PDB file of C-alpha atoms and ligand atoms in Angstrom:
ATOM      1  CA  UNK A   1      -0.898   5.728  44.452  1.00 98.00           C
ATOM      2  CA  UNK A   2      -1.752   6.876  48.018  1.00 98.00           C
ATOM      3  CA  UNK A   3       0.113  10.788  48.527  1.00 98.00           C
ATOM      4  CA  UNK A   4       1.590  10.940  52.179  1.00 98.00           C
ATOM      5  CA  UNK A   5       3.096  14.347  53.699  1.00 98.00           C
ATOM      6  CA  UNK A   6       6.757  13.624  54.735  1.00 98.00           C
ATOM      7  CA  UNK A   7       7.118  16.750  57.253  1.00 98.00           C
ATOM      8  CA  UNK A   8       6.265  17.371  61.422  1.00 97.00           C
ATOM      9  CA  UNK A   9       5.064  20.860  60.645  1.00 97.00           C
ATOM     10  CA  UNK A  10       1.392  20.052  62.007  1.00 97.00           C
ATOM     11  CA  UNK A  11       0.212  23.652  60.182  1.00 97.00           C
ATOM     12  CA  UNK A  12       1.258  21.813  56.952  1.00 98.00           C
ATOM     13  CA  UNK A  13       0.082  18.414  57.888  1.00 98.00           C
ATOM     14  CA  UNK A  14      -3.881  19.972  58.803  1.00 98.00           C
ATOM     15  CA  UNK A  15      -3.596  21.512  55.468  1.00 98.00           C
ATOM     16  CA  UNK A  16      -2.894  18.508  53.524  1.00 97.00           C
ATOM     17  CA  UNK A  17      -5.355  16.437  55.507  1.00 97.00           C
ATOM     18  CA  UNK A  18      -7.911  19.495  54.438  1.00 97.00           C
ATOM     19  CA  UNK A  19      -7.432  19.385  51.021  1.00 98.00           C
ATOM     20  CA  UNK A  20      -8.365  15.734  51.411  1.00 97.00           C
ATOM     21  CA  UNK A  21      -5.704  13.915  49.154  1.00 97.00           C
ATOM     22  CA  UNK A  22      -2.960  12.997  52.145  1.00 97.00           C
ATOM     23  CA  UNK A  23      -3.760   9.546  53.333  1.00 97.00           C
ATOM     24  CA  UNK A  24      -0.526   9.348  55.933  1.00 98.00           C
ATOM     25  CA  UNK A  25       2.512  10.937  57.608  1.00 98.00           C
ATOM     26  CA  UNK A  26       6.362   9.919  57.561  1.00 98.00           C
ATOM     27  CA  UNK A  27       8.148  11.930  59.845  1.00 97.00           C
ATOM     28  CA  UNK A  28      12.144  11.273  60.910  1.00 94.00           C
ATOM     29  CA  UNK A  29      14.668  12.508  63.304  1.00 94.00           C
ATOM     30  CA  UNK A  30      15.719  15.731  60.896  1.00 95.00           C
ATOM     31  CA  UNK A  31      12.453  16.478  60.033  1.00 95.00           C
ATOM     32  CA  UNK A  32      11.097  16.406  63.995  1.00 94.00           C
ATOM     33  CA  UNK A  33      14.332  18.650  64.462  1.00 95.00           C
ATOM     34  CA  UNK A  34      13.189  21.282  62.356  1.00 95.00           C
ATOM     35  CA  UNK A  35      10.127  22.009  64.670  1.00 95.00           C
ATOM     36  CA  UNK A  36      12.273  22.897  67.479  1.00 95.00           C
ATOM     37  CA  UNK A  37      12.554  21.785  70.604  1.00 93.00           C
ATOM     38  CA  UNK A  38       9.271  20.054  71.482  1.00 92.00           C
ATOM     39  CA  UNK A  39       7.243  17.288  73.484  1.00 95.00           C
ATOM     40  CA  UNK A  40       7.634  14.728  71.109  1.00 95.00           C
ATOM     41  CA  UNK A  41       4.978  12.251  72.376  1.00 96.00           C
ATOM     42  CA  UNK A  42       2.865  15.750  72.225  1.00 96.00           C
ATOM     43  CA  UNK A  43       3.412  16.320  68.786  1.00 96.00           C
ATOM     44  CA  UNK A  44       2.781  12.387  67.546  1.00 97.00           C
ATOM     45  CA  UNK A  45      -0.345  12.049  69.254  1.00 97.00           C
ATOM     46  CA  UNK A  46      -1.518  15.625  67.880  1.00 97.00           C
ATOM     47  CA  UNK A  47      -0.548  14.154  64.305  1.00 98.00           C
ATOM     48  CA  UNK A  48      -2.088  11.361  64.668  1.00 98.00           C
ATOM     49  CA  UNK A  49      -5.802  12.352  65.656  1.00 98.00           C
ATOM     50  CA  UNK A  50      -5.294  15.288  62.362  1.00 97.00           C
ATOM     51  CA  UNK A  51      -4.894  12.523  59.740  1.00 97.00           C
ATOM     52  CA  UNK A  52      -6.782   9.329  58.969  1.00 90.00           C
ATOM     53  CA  UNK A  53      -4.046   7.171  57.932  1.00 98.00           C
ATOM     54  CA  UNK A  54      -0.603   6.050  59.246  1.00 98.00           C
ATOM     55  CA  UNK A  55       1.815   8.377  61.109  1.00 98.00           C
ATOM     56  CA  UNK A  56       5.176   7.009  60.938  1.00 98.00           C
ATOM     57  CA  UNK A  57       8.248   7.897  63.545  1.00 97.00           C
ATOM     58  CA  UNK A  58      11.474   7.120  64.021  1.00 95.00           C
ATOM     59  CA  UNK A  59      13.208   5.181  66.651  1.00 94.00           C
ATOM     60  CA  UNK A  60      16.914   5.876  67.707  1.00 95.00           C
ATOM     61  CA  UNK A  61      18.022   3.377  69.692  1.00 96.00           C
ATOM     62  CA  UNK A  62      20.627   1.078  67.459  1.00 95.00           C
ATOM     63  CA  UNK A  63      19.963  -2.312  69.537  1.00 97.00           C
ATOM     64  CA  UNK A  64      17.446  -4.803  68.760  1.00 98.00           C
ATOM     65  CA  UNK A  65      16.516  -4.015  72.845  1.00 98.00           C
ATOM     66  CA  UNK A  66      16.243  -0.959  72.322  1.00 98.00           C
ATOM     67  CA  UNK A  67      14.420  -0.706  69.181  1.00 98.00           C
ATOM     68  CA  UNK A  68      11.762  -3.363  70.239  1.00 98.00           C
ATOM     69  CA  UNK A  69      11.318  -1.439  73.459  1.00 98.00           C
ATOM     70  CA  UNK A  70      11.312   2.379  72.072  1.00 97.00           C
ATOM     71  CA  UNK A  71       8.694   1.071  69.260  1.00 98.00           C
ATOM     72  CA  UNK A  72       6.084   0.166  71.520  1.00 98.00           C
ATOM     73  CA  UNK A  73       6.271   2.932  73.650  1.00 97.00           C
ATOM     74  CA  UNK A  74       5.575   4.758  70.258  1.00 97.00           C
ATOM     75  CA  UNK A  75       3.305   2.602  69.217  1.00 97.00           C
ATOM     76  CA  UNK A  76       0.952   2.642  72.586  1.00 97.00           C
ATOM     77  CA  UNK A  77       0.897   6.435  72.065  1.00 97.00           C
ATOM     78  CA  UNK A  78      -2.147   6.012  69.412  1.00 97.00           C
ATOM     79  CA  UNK A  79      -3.100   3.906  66.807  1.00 97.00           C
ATOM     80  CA  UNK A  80      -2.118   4.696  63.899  1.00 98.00           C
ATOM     81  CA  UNK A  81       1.316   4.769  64.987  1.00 98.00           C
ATOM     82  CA  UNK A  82       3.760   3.255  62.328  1.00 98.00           C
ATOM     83  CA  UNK A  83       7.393   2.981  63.537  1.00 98.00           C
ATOM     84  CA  UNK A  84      10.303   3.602  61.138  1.00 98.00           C
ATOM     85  CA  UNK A  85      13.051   0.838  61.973  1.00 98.00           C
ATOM     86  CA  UNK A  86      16.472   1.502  59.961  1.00 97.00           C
ATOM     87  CA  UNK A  87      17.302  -1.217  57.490  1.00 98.00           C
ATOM     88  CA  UNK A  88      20.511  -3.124  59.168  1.00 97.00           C
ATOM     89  CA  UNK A  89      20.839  -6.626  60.683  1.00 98.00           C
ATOM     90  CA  UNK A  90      19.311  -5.145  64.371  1.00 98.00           C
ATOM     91  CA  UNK A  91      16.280  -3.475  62.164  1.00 98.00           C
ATOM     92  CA  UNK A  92      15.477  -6.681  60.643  1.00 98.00           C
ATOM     93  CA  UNK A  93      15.893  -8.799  64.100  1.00 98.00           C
ATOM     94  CA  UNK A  94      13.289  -5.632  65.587  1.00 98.00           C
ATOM     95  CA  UNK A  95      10.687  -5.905  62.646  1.00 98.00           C
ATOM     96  CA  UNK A  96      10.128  -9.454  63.083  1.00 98.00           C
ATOM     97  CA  UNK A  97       9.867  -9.312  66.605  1.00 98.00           C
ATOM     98  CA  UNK A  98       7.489  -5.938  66.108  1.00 98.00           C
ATOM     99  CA  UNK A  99       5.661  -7.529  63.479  1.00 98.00           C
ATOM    100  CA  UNK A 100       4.387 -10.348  65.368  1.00 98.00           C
ATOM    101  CA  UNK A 101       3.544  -8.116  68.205  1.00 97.00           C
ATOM    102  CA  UNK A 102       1.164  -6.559  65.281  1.00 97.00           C
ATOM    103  CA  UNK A 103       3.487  -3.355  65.861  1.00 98.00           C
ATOM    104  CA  UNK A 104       3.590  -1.972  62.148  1.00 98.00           C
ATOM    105  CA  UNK A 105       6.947  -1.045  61.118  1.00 98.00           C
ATOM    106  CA  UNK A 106       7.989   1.168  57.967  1.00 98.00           C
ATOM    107  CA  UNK A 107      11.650   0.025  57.220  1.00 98.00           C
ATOM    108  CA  UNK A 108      13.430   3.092  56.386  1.00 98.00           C
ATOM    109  CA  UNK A 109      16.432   4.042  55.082  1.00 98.00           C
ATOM    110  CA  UNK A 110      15.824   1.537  52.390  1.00 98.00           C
ATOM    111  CA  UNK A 111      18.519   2.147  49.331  1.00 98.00           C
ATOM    112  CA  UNK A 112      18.529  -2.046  47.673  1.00 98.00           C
ATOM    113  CA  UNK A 113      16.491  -4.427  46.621  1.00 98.00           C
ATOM    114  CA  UNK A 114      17.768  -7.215  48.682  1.00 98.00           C
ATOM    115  CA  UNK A 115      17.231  -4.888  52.126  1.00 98.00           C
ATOM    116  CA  UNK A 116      13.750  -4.596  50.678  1.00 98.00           C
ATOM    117  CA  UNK A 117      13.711  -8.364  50.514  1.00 98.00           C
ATOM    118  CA  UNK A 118      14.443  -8.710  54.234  1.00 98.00           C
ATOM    119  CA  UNK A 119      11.987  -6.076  55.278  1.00 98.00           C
ATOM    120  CA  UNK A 120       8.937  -7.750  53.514  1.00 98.00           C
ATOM    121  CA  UNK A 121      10.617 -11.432  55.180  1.00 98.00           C
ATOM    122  CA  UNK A 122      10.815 -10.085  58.761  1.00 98.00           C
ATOM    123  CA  UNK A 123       6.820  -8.647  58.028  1.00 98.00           C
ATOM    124  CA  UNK A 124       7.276  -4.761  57.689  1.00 98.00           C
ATOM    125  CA  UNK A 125       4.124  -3.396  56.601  1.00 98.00           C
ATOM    126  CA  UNK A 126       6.385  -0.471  54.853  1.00 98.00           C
ATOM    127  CA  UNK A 127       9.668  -0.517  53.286  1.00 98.00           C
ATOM    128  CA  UNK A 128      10.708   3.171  51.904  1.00 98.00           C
ATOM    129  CA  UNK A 129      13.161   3.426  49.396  1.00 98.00           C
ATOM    130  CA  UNK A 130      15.367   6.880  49.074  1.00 98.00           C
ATOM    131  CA  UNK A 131      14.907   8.050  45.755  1.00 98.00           C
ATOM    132  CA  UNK A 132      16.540  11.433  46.028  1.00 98.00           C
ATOM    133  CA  UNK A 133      19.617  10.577  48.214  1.00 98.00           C
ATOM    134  CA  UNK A 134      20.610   7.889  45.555  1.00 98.00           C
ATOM    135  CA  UNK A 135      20.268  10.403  42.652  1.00 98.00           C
ATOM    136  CA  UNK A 136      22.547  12.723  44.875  1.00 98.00           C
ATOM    137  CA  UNK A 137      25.511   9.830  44.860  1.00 98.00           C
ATOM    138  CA  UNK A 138      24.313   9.750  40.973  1.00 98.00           C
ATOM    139  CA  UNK A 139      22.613   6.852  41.107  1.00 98.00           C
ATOM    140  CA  UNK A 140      19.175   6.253  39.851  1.00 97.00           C
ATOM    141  CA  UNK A 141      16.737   6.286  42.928  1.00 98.00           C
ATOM    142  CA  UNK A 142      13.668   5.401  40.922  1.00 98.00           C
ATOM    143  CA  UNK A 143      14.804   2.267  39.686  1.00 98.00           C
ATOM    144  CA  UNK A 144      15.058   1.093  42.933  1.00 98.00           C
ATOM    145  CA  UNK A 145      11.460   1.833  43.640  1.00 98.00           C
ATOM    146  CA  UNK A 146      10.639   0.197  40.648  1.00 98.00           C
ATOM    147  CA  UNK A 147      12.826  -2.896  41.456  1.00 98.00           C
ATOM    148  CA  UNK A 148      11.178  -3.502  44.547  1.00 98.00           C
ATOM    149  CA  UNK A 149       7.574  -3.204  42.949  1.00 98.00           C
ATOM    150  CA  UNK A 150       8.782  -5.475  40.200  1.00 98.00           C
ATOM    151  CA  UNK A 151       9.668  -7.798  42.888  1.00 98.00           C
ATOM    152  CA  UNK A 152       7.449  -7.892  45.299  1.00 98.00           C
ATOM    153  CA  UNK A 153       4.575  -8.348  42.726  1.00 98.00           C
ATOM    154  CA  UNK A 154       6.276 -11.811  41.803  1.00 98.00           C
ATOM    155  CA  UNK A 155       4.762 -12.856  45.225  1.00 98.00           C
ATOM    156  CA  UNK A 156       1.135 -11.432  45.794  1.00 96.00           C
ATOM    157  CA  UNK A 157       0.756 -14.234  48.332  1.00 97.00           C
ATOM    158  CA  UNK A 158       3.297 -13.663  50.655  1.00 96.00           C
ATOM    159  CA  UNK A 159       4.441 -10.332  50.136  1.00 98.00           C
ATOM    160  CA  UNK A 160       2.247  -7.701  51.847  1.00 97.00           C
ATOM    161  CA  UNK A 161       4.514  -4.967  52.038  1.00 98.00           C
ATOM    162  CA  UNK A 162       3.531  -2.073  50.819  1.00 98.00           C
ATOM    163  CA  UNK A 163       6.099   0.544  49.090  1.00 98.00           C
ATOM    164  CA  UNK A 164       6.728   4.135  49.659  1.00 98.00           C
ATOM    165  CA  UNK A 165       8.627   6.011  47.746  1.00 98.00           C
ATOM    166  CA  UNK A 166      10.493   8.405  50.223  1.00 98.00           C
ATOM    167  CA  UNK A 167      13.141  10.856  49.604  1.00 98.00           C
ATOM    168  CA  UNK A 168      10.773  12.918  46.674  1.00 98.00           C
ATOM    169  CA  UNK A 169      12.562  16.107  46.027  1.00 98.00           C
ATOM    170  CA  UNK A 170       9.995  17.239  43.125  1.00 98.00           C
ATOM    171  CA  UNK A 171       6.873  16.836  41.164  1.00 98.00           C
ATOM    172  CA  UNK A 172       8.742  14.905  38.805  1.00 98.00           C
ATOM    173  CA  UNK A 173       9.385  12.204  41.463  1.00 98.00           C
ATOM    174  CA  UNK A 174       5.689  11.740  42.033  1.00 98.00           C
ATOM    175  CA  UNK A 175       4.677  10.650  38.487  1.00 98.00           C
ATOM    176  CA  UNK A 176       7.392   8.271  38.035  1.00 98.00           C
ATOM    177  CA  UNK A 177       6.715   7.030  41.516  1.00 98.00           C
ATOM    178  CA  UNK A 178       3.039   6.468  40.058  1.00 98.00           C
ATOM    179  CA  UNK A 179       4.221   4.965  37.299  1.00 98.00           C
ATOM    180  CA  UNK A 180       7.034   2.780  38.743  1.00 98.00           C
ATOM    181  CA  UNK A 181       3.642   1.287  40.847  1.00 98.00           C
ATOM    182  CA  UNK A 182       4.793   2.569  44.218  1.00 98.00           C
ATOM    183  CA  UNK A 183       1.878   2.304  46.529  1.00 98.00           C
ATOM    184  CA  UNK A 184       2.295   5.385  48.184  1.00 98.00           C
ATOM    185  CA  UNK A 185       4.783   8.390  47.180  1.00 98.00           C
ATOM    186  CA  UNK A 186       5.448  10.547  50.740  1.00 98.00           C
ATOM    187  CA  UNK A 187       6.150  13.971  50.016  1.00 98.00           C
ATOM    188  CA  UNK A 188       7.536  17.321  51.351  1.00 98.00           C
ATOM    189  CA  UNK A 189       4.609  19.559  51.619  1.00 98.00           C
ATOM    190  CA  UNK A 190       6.588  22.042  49.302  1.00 98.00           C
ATOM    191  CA  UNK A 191       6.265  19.665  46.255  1.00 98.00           C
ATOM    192  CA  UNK A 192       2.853  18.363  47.382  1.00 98.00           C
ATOM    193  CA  UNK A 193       2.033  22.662  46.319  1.00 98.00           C
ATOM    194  CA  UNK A 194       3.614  22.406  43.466  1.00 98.00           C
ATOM    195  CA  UNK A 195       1.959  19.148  41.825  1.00 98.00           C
ATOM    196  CA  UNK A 196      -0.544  21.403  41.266  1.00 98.00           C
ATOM    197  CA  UNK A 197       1.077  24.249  39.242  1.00 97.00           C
ATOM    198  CA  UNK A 198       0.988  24.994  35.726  1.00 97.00           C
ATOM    199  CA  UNK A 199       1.586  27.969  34.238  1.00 97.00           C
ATOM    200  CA  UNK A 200      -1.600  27.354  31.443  1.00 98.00           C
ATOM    201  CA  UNK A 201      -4.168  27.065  33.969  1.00 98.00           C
ATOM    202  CA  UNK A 202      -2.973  30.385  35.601  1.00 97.00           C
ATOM    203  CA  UNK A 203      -3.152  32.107  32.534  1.00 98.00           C
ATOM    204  CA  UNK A 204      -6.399  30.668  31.457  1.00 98.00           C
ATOM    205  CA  UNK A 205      -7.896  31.671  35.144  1.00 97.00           C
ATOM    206  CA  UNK A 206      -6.581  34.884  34.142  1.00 97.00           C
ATOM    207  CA  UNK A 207      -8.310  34.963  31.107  1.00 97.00           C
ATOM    208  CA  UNK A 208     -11.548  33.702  31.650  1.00 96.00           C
ATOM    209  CA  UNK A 209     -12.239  36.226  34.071  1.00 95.00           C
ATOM    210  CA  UNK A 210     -10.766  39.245  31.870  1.00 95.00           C
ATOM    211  CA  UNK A 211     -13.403  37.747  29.270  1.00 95.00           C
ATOM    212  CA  UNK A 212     -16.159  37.831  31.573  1.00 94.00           C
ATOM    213  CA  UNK A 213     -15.412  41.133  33.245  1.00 93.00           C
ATOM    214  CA  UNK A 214     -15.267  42.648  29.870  1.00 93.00           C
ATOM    215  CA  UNK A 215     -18.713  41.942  29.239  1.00 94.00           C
ATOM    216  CA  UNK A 216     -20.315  41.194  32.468  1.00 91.00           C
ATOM    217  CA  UNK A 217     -18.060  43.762  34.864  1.00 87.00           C
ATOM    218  CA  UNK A 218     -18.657  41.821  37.995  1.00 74.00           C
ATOM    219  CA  UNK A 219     -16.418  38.767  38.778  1.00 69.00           C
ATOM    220  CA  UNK A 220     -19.690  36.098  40.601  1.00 71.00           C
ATOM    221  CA  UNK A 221     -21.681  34.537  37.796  1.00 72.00           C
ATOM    222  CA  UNK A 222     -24.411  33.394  40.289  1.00 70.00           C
ATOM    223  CA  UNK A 223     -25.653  35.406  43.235  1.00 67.00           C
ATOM    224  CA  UNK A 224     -24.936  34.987  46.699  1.00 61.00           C
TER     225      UNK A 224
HETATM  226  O1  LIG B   1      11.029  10.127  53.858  1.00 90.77           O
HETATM  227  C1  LIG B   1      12.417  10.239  53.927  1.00 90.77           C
HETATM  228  C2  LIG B   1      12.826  11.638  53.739  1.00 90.77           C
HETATM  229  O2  LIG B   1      12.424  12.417  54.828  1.00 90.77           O
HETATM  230  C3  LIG B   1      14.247  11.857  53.418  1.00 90.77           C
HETATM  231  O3  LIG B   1      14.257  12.917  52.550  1.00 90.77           O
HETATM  232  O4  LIG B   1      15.172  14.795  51.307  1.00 90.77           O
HETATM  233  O5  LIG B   1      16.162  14.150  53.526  1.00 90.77           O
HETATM  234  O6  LIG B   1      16.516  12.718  51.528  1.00 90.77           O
HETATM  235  P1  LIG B   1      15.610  13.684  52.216  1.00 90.77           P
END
């Protein structure tokens, strides 16, 4: 499963990209918002040329017109441009026309199996289920995701969309993302931090070099 950063905060973005485990970028109205007032086309192109893989943004026009038209803008703005079309009859009309335009489109706001259906028909290359805003109407968000894996591998041919599962409010999301067969899991940089933690390996740090120091008294083991 490929790790995206779901965020604008470029400071966060450069460090994920650094670390060398974030393949891509979803970004979104709210999440733009949060940076504060900005030049927006600024701010994609500067994501895009910090990380190798697809940067996805958000249109907000509601019209097929509109969509169609604000997407390629987008979309000319650099290449790894992805463009997040809402799932609704206009989104669907829009990804087919993007699609064979070879515009890639992440259909977004993705919360059943048969809107996943009509993303992967109209040629999305993305369709991103919400896990954590169905959990919060006490739903189960992950079965979706693995719904639309289940499905979607009934027709290796034809289907080529890939799934992300969006919405990931903790590390616990992640691994059942992974194991639901999600291709990619796009996550708030907070929780990409704390897939790492574990209180054992900070104790064992700790301990190893208490052991060490006790006999050695200096914390290197090799010089330099
Ligand atoms: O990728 C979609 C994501 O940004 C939505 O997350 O936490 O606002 O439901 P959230």
């Amino acid at each position: 499963m490929q790790l995206f950063l779901d965020t604008a905060n470029i400071e966060h973005i450069r460090h994920g990209v650094r670390l060398g485990v974030i393949t891509g970028v979803t970004t979104n109205p709210s999440l733009v918002s949060k940076e504060g007032k900005l030049d927006y086309r600024r701010l994609v192109q500067e994501i895009c040329s910090v990380v190798p893989g697809p940067v996805s943004t958000e249109v907000l026009s509601q019209d097929v017109s509109g969509m169609v038209a604000e997407a390629k803008e987008v979309a000319s703005w650099a290449k790894n441009v992805v463009v997040k079309i809402p799932a609704s009859l206009e989104g669907v009309e829009a990804t087919y026309r993007l699609a064979r335009e070879n515009v890639k489109v992440n259909f977004t706001l993705c919360f059943s199996v048969n809107q996943a259906l009509l993303a992967a028909a109209a040629g999305a290359a993305f369709v991103s289920p919400f896990v954590g805003r169905l959990d919060d109407i006490g739903e189960d968000g992950m079965r979706l995701v693995k719904d639309i894996v289940e499905v979607f591998k009934n027709y290796p041919d034809s289907i080529k969309t890939e799934v992300i599962a969006a919405s990931i409010r903790h590390p616990q999301h992640c691994i059942e993302a992974a194991r639901a067969g999600a291709h990619i899991a796009t996550v708030p940089y907070q929780v990409l931090t704390q897939m790492i933690q574990h209180p054992l390996t900070d104790i064992g740090i700790k301990r190893f070099l208490e052991d060490w120091q006790k006999v050695m008294g200096a914390t290197a083991n090799v010089k330099h």
